[in-house]
PDB file of C-alpha atoms in Angstrom:
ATOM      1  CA  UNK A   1       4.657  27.257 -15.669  1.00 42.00           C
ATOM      2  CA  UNK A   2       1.538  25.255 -16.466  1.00 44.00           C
ATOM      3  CA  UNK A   3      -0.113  25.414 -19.717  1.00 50.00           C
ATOM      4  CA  UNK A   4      -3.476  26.023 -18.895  1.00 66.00           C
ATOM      5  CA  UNK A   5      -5.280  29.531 -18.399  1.00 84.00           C
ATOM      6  CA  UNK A   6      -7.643  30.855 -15.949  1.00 91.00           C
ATOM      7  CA  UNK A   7     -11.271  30.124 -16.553  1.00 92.00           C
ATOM      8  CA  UNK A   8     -14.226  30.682 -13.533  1.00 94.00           C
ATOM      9  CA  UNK A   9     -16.531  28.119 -15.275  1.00 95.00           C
ATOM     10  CA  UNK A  10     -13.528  25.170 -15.809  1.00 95.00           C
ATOM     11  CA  UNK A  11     -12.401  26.021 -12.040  1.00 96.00           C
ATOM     12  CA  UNK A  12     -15.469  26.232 -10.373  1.00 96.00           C
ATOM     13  CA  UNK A  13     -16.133  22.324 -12.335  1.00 96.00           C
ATOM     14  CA  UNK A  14     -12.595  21.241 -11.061  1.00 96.00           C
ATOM     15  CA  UNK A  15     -13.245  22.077  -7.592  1.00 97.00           C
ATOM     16  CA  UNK A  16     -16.316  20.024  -7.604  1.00 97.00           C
ATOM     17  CA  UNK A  17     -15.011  17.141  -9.492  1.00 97.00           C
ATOM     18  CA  UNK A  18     -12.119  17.256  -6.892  1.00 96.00           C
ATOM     19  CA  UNK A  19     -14.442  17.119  -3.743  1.00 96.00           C
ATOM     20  CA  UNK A  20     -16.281  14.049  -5.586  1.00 96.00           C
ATOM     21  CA  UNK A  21     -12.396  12.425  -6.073  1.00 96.00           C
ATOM     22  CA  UNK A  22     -11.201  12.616  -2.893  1.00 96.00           C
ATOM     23  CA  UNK A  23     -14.025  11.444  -1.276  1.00 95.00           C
ATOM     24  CA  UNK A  24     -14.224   8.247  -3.356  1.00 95.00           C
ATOM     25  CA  UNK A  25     -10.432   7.870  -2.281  1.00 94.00           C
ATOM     26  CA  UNK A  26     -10.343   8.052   1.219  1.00 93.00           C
ATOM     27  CA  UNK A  27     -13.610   5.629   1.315  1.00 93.00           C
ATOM     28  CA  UNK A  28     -11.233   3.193  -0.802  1.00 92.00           C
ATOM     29  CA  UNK A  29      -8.497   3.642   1.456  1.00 88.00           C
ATOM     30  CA  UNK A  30     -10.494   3.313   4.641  1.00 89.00           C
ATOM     31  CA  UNK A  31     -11.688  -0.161   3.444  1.00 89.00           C
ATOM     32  CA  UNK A  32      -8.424  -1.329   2.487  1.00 86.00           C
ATOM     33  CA  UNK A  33      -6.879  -0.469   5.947  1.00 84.00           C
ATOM     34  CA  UNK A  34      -9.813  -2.420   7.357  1.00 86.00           C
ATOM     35  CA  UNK A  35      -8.526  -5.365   5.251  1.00 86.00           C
ATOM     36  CA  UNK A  36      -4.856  -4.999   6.228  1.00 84.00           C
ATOM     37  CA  UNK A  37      -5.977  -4.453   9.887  1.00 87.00           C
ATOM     38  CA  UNK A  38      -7.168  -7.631   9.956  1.00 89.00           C
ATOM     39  CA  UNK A  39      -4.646  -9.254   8.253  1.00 89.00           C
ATOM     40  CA  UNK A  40      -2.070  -7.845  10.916  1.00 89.00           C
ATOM     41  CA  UNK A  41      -4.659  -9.194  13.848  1.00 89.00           C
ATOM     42  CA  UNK A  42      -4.179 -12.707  12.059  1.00 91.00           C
ATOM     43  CA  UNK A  43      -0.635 -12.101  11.755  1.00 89.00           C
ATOM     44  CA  UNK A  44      -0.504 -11.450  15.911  1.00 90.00           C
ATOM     45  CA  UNK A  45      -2.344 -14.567  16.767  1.00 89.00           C
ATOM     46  CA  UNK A  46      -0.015 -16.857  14.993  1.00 89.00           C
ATOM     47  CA  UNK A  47       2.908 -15.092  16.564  1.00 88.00           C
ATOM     48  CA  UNK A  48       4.324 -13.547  13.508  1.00 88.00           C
ATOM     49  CA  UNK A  49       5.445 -10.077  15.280  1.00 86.00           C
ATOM     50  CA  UNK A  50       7.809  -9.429  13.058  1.00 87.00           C
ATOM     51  CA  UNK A  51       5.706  -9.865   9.486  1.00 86.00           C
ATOM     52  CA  UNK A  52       2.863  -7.966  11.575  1.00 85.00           C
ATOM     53  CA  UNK A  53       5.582  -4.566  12.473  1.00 84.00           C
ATOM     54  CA  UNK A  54       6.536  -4.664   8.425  1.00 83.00           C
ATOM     55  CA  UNK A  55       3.001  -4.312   7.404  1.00 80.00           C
ATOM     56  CA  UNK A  56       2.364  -2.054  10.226  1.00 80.00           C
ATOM     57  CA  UNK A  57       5.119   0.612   9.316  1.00 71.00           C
ATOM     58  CA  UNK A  58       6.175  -1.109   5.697  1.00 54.00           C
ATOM     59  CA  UNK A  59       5.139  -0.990   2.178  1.00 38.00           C
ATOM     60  CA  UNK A  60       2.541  -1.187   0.030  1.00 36.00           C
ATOM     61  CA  UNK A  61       1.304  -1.042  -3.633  1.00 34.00           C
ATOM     62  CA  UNK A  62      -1.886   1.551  -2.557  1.00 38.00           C
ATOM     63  CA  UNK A  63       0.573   4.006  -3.988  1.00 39.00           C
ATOM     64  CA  UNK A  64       2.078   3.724  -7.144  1.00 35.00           C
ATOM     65  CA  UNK A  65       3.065   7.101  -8.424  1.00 35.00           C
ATOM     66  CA  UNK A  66       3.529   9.134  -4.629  1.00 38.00           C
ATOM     67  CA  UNK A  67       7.046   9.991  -3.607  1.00 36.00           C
ATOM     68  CA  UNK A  68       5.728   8.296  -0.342  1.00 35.00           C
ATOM     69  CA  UNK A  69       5.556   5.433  -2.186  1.00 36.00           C
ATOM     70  CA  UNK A  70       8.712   5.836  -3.471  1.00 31.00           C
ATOM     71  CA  UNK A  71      10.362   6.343  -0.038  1.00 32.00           C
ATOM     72  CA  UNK A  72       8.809   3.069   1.463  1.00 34.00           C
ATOM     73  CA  UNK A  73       9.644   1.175  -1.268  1.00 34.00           C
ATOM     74  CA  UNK A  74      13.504   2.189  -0.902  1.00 33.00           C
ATOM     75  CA  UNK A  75      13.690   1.351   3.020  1.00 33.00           C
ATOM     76  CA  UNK A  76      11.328  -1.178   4.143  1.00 36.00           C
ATOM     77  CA  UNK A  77      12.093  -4.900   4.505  1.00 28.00           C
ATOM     78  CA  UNK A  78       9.272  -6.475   2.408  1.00 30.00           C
ATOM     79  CA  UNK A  79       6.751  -5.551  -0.043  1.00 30.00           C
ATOM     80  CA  UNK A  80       3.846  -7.241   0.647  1.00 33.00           C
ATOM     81  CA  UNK A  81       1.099  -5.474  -1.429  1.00 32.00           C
ATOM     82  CA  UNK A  82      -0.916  -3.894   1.827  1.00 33.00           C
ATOM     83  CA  UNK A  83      -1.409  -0.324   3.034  1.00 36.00           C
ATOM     84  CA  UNK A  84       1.085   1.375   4.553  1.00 49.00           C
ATOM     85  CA  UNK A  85      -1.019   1.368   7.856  1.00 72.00           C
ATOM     86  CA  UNK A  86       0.497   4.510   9.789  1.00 77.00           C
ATOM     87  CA  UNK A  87       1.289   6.657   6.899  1.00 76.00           C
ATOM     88  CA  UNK A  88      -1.512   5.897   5.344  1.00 78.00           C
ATOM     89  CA  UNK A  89      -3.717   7.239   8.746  1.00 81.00           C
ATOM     90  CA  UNK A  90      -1.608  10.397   7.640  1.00 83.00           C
ATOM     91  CA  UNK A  91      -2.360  10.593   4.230  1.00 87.00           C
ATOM     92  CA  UNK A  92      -5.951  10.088   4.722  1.00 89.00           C
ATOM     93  CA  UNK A  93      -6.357  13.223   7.226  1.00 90.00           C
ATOM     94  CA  UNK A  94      -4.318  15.347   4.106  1.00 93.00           C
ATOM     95  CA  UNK A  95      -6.960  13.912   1.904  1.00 94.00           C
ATOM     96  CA  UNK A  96      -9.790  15.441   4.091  1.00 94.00           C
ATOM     97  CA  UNK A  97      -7.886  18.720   4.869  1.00 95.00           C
ATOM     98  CA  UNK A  98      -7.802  18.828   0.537  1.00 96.00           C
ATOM     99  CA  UNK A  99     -11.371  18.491   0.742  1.00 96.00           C
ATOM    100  CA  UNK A 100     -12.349  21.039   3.367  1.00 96.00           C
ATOM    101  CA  UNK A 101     -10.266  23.360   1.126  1.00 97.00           C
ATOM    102  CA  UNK A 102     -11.965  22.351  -2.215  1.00 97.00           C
ATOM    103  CA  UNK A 103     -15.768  23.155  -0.460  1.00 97.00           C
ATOM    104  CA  UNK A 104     -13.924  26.484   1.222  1.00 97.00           C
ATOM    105  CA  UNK A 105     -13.003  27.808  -2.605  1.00 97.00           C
ATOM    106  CA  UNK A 106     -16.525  26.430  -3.775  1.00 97.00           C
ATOM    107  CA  UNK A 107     -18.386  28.657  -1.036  1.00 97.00           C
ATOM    108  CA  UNK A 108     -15.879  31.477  -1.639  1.00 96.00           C
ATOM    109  CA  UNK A 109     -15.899  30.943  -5.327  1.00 96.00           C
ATOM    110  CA  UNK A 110     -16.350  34.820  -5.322  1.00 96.00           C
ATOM    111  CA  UNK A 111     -13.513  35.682  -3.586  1.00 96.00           C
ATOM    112  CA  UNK A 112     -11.273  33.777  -5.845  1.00 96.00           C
ATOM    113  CA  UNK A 113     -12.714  35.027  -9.332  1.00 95.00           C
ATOM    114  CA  UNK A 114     -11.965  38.526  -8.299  1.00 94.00           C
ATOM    115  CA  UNK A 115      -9.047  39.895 -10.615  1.00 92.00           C
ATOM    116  CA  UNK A 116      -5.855  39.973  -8.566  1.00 92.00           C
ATOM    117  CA  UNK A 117      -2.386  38.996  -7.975  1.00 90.00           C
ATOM    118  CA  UNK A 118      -2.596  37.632  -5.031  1.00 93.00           C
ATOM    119  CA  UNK A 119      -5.690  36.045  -3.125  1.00 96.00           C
ATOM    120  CA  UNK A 120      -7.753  37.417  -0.688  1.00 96.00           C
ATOM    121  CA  UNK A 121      -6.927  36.401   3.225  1.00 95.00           C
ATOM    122  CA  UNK A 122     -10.327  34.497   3.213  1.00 96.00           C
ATOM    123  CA  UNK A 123      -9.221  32.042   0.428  1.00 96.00           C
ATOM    124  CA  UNK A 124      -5.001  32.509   1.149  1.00 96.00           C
ATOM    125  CA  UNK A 125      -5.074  29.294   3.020  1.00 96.00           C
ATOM    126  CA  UNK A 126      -7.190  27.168   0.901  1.00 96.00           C
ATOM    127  CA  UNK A 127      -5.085  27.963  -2.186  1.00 97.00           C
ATOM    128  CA  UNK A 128      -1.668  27.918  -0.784  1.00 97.00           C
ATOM    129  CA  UNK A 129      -2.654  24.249   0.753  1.00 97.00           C
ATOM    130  CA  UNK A 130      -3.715  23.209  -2.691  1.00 97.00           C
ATOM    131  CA  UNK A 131      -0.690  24.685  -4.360  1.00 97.00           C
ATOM    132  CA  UNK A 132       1.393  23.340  -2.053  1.00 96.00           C
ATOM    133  CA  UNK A 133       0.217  19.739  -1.506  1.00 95.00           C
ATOM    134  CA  UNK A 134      -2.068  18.909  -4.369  1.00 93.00           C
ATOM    135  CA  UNK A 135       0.805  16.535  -6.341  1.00 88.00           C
ATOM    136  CA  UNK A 136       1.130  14.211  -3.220  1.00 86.00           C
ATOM    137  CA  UNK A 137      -2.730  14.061  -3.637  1.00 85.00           C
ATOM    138  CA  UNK A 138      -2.666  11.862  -6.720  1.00 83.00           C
ATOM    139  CA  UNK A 139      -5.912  13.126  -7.911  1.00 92.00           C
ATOM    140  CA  UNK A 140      -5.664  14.001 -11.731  1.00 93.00           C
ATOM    141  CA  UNK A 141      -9.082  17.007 -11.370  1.00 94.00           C
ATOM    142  CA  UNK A 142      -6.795  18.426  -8.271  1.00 95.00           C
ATOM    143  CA  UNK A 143      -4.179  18.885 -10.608  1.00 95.00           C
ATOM    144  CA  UNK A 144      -5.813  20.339 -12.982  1.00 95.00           C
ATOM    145  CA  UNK A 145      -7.150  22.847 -10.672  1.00 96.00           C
ATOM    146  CA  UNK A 146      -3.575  23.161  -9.050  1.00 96.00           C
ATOM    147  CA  UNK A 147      -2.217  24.543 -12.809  1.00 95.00           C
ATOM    148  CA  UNK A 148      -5.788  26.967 -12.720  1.00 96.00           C
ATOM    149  CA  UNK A 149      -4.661  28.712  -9.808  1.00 96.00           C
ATOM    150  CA  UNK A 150      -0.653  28.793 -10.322  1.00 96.00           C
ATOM    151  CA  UNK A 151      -1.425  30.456 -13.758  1.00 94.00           C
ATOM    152  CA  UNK A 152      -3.577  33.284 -12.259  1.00 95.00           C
ATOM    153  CA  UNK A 153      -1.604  34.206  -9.491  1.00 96.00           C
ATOM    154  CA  UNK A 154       1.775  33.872 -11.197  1.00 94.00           C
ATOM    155  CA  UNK A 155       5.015  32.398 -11.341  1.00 93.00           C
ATOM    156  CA  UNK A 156       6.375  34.533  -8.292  1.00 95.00           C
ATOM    157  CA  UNK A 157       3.716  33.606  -5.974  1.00 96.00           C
ATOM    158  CA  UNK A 158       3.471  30.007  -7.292  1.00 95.00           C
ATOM    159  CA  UNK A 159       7.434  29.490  -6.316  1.00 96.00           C
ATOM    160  CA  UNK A 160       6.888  31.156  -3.043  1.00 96.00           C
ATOM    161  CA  UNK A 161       4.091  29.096  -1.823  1.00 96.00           C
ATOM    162  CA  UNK A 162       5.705  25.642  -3.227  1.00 95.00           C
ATOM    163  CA  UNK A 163       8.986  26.484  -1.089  1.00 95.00           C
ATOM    164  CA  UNK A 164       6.372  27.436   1.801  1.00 95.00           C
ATOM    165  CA  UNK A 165       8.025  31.407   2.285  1.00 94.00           C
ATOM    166  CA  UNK A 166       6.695  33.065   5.327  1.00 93.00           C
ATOM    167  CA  UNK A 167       5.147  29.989   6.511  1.00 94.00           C
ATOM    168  CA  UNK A 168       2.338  30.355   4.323  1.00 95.00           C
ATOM    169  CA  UNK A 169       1.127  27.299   3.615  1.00 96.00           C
ATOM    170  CA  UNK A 170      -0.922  25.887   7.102  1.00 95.00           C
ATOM    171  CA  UNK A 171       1.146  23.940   9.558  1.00 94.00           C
ATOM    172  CA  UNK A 172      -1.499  21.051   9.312  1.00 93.00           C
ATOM    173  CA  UNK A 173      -1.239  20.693   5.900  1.00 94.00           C
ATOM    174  CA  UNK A 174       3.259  20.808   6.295  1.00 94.00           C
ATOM    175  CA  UNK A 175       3.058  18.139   9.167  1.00 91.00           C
ATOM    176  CA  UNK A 176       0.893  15.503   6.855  1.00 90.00           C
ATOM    177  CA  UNK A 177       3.839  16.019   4.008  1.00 91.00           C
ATOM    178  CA  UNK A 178       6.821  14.794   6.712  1.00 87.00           C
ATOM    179  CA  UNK A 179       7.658  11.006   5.222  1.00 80.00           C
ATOM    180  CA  UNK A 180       9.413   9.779   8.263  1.00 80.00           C
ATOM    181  CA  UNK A 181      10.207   6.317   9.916  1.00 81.00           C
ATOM    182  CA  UNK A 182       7.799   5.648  12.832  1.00 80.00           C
ATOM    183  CA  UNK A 183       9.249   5.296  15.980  1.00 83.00           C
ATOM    184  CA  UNK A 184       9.044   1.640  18.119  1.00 84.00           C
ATOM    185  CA  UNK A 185       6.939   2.626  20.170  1.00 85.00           C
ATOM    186  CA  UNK A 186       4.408   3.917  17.681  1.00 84.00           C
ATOM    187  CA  UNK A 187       4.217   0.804  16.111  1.00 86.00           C
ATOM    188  CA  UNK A 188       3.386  -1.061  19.032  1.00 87.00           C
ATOM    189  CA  UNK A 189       1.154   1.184  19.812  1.00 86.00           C
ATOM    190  CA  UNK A 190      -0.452   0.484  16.385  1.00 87.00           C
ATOM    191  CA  UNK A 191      -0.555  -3.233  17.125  1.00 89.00           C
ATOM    192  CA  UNK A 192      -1.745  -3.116  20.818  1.00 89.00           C
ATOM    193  CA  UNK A 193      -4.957  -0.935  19.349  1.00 88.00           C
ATOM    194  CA  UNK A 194      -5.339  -3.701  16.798  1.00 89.00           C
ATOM    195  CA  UNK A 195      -4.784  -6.845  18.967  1.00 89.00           C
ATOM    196  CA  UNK A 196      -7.864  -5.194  21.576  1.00 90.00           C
ATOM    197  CA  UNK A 197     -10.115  -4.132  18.360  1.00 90.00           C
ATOM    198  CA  UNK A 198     -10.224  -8.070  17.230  1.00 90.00           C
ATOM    199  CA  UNK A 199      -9.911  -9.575  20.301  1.00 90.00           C
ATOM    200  CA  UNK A 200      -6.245 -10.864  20.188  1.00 89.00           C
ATOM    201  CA  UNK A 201      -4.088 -11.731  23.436  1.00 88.00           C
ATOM    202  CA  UNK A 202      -1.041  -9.838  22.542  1.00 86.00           C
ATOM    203  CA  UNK A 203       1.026  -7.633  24.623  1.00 83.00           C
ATOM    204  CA  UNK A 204       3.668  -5.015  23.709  1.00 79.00           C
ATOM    205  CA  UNK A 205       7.408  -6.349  24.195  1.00 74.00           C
ATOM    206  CA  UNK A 206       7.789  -2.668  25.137  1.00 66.00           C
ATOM    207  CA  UNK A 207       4.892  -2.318  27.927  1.00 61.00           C
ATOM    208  CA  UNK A 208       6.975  -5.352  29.101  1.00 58.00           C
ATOM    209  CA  UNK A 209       9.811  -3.908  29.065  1.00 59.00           C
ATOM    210  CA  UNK A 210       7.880  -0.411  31.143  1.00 53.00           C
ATOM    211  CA  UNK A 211       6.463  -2.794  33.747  1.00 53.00           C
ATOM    212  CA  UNK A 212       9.679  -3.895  34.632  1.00 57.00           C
ATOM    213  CA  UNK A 213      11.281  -0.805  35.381  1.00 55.00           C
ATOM    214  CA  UNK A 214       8.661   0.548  37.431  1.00 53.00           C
ATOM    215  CA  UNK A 215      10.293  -0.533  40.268  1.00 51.00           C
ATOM    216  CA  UNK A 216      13.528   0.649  39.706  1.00 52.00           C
ATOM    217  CA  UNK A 217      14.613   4.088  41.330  1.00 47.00           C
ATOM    218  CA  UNK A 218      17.228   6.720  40.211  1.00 46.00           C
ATOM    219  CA  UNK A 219      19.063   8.525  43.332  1.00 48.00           C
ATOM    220  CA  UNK A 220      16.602   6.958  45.809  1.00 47.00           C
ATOM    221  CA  UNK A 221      13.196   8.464  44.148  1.00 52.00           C
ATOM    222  CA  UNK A 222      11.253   6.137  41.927  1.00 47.00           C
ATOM    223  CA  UNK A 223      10.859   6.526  37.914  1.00 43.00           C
ATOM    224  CA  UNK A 224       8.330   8.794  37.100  1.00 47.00           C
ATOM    225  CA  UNK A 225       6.739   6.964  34.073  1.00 44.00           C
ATOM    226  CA  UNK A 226       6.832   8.877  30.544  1.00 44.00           C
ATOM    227  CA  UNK A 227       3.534   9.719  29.241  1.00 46.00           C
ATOM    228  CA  UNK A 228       3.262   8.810  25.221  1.00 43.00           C
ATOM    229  CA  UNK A 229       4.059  11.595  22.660  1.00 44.00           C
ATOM    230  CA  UNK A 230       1.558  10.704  20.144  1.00 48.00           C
ATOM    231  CA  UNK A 231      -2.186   9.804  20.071  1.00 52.00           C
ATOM    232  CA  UNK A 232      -3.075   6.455  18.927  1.00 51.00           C
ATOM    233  CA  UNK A 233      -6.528   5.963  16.909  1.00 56.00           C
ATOM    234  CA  UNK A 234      -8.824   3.496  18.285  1.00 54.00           C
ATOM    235  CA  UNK A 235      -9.636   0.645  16.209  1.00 52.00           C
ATOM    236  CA  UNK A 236     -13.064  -1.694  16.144  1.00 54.00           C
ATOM    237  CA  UNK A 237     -13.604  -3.781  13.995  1.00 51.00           C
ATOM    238  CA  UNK A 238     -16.193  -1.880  11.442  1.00 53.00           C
ATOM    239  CA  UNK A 239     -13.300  -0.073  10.512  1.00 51.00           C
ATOM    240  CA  UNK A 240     -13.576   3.292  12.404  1.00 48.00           C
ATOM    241  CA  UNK A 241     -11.305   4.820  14.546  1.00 49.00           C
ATOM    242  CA  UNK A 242     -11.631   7.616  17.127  1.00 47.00           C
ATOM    243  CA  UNK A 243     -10.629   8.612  20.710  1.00 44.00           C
ATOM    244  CA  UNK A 244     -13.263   8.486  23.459  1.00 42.00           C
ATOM    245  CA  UNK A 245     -12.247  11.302  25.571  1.00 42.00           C
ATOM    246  CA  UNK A 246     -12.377  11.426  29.398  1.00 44.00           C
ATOM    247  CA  UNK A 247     -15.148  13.438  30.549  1.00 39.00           C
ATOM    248  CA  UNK A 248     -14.262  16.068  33.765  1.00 42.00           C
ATOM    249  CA  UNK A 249     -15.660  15.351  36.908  1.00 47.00           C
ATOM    250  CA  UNK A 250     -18.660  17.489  37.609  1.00 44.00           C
ATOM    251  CA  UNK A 251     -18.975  19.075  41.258  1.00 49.00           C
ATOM    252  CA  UNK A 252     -22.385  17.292  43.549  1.00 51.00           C
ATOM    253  CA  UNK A 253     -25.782  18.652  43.221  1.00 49.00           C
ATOM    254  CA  UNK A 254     -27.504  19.887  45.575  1.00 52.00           C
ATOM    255  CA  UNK A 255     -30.109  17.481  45.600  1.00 53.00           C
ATOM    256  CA  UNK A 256     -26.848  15.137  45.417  1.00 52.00           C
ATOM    257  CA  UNK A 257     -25.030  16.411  48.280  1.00 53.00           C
ATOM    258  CA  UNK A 258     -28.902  16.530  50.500  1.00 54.00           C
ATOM    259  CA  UNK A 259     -28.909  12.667  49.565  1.00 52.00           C
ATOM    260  CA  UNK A 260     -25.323  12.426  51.001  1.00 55.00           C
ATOM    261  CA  UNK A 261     -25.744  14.194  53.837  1.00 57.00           C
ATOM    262  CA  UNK A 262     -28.975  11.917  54.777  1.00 54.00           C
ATOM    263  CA  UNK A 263     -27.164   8.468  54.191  1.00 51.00           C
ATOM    264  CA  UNK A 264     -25.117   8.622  57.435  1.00 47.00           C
ATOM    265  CA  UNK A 265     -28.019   9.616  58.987  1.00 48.00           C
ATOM    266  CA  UNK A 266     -30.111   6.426  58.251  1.00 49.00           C
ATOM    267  CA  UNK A 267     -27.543   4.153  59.592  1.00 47.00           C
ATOM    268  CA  UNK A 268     -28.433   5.208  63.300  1.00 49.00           C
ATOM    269  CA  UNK A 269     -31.839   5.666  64.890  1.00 51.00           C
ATOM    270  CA  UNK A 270     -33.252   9.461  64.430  1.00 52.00           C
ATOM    271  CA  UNK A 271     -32.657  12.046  66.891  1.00 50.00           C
ATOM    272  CA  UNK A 272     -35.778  12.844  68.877  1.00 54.00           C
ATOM    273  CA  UNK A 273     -36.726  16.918  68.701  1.00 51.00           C
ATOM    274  CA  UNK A 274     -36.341  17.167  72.175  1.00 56.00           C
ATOM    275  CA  UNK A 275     -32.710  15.731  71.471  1.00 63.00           C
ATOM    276  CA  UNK A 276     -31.968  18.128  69.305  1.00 62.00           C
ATOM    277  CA  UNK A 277     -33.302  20.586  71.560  1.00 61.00           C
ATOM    278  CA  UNK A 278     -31.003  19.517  74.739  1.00 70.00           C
ATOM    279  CA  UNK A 279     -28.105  19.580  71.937  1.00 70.00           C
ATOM    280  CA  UNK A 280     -28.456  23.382  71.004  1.00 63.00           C
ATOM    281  CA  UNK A 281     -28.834  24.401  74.776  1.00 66.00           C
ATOM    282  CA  UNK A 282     -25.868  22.551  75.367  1.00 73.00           C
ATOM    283  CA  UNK A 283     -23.763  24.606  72.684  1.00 69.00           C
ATOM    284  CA  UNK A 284     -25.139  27.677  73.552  1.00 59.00           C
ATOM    285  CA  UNK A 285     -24.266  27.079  77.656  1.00 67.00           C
ATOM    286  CA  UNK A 286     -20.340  26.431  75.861  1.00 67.00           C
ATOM    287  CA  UNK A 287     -20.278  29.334  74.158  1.00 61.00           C
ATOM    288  CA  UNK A 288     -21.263  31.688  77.092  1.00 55.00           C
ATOM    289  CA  UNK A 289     -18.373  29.867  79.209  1.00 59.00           C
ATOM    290  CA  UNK A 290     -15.964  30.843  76.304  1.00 56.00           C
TER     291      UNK A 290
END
């Protein structure tokens, strides 16, 4: 177990040091993906697809002491020095989900100084996160404040929430720890977003590869075309990302559907009232033959 021993005034100066921390990180991070997005855009225009996938799913140096450094470094094909662009995108939203924690604790700083063995359901999530996922963090004041809370809640609890019992650590938080190998398709993905964000004429081999079988039928009934798994962030070239969602289609107005109804109407000449008159008679003499 850690060393260090429970203090409200050292914790309560961690948790604020550590919201400082991680923003300065992910700001850092955000600007160096910038840099390596544009590097991969260069990459694209000279034709380099290859050197452009490496960066896109390889290594980097951004991350000398994480295991998810270590895992790169062990199975990618180059080590060029740049981010690791699609883990990275993951590692950044565990950053912020650290954060929102941190402020959490610091608004429910009550709730956590209260003398118990186990913390109350309003702060359970915060802590267990920060427990949990603070070492992949690589932020020296949110591991300090990581041994703060393992020490007053104990040794039991401590190993329960590290080996994520019950499911108590948040499923956001467990999904941004997966180190995995991103799929083909993701990483074209990746580069299509980047190609359109600085204005490069590149096309995925495997849109290609889509288009083709379009046409192609199974048993007589055409392919129904697969719709992609993951969401891709959408890059510009200040560096932000974001998805512009599709807004629903909102039903006509009155005044709208008036203005419809009228536009027919002006194409021909307008009906005269006696017209309209001789019209009505003429529906009513129908309906007394029916």
């Amino acid at each position: 177990m850690p060393s260090a021993t429970w203090s409200s005034a050292k914790a309560k100066v961690q948790l604020r040091l550590s919201v400082q921390r991680l923003r300065t990180i992910q700001q850092k991070r955000e600007a160096q993906a910038k840099s390596s997005r544009r590097d991969i855009a260069l990459l694209l225009e000279k034709g380099k697809l290859e050197s452009a996938r490496i960066k896109v799913e390889a290594s980097g140096s951004s991350h000398p002491q994480s295991e998810l450094y270590l895992f790169t470094q062990e199975h990618s094909l180059a080590t060029s020095g740049n981010m690791i662009l699609i883990n990275d995108d993951v590692n950044l939203e565990l950053l912020e989900l650290l954060e929102l924690y941190c402020e959490l604790l610091i608004s429910r700083f009550g709730l956590l100084d209260q003398n118990t063995r186990e913390p109350d359901p309003g702060i359970n999530e915060g802590v267990c996160a920060i427990i949990h996922a603070a070492q992949r963090a690589e932020v020296k004041e949110l591991q300090i404040l990581r041994e703060l809370l393992m020490h007053k809640y104990g040794r039991e609890f401590s190993a329960a929430v590290m080996e994520n019992r019950g499911g108590c650590v948040s499923d956001r938080v467990v999904k941004k720890l997966v180190v995995e190998t991103p799929s083909p398709q993701l990483v074209d993905g990746y580069l299509t977003e980047i190609a359109k964000a600085y204005g490069v004429k590149w096309t995925s081999p495997t849109a290609l590869t889509v288009g083709r079988d379009e046409g192609s039928k199974v048993g007589g009934q055409p392919l129904a075309a697969e719709e992609p798994s993951e969401a891709l962030p959408v890059y510009s070239e200040d560096g932000l990302s974001g998805h512009t969602p599709k807004l629903p289609d909102l039903p006509p107005t009155e005044d709208e559907d008036e203005k419809s109804n009228r536009q027919p109407d002006q194409a021909g000449p307008p009906e005269s009232p006696a017209d309209d008159f001789e019209s009505l008679a003429r529906r009513f003499q129908a309906l007394k033959k029916r």
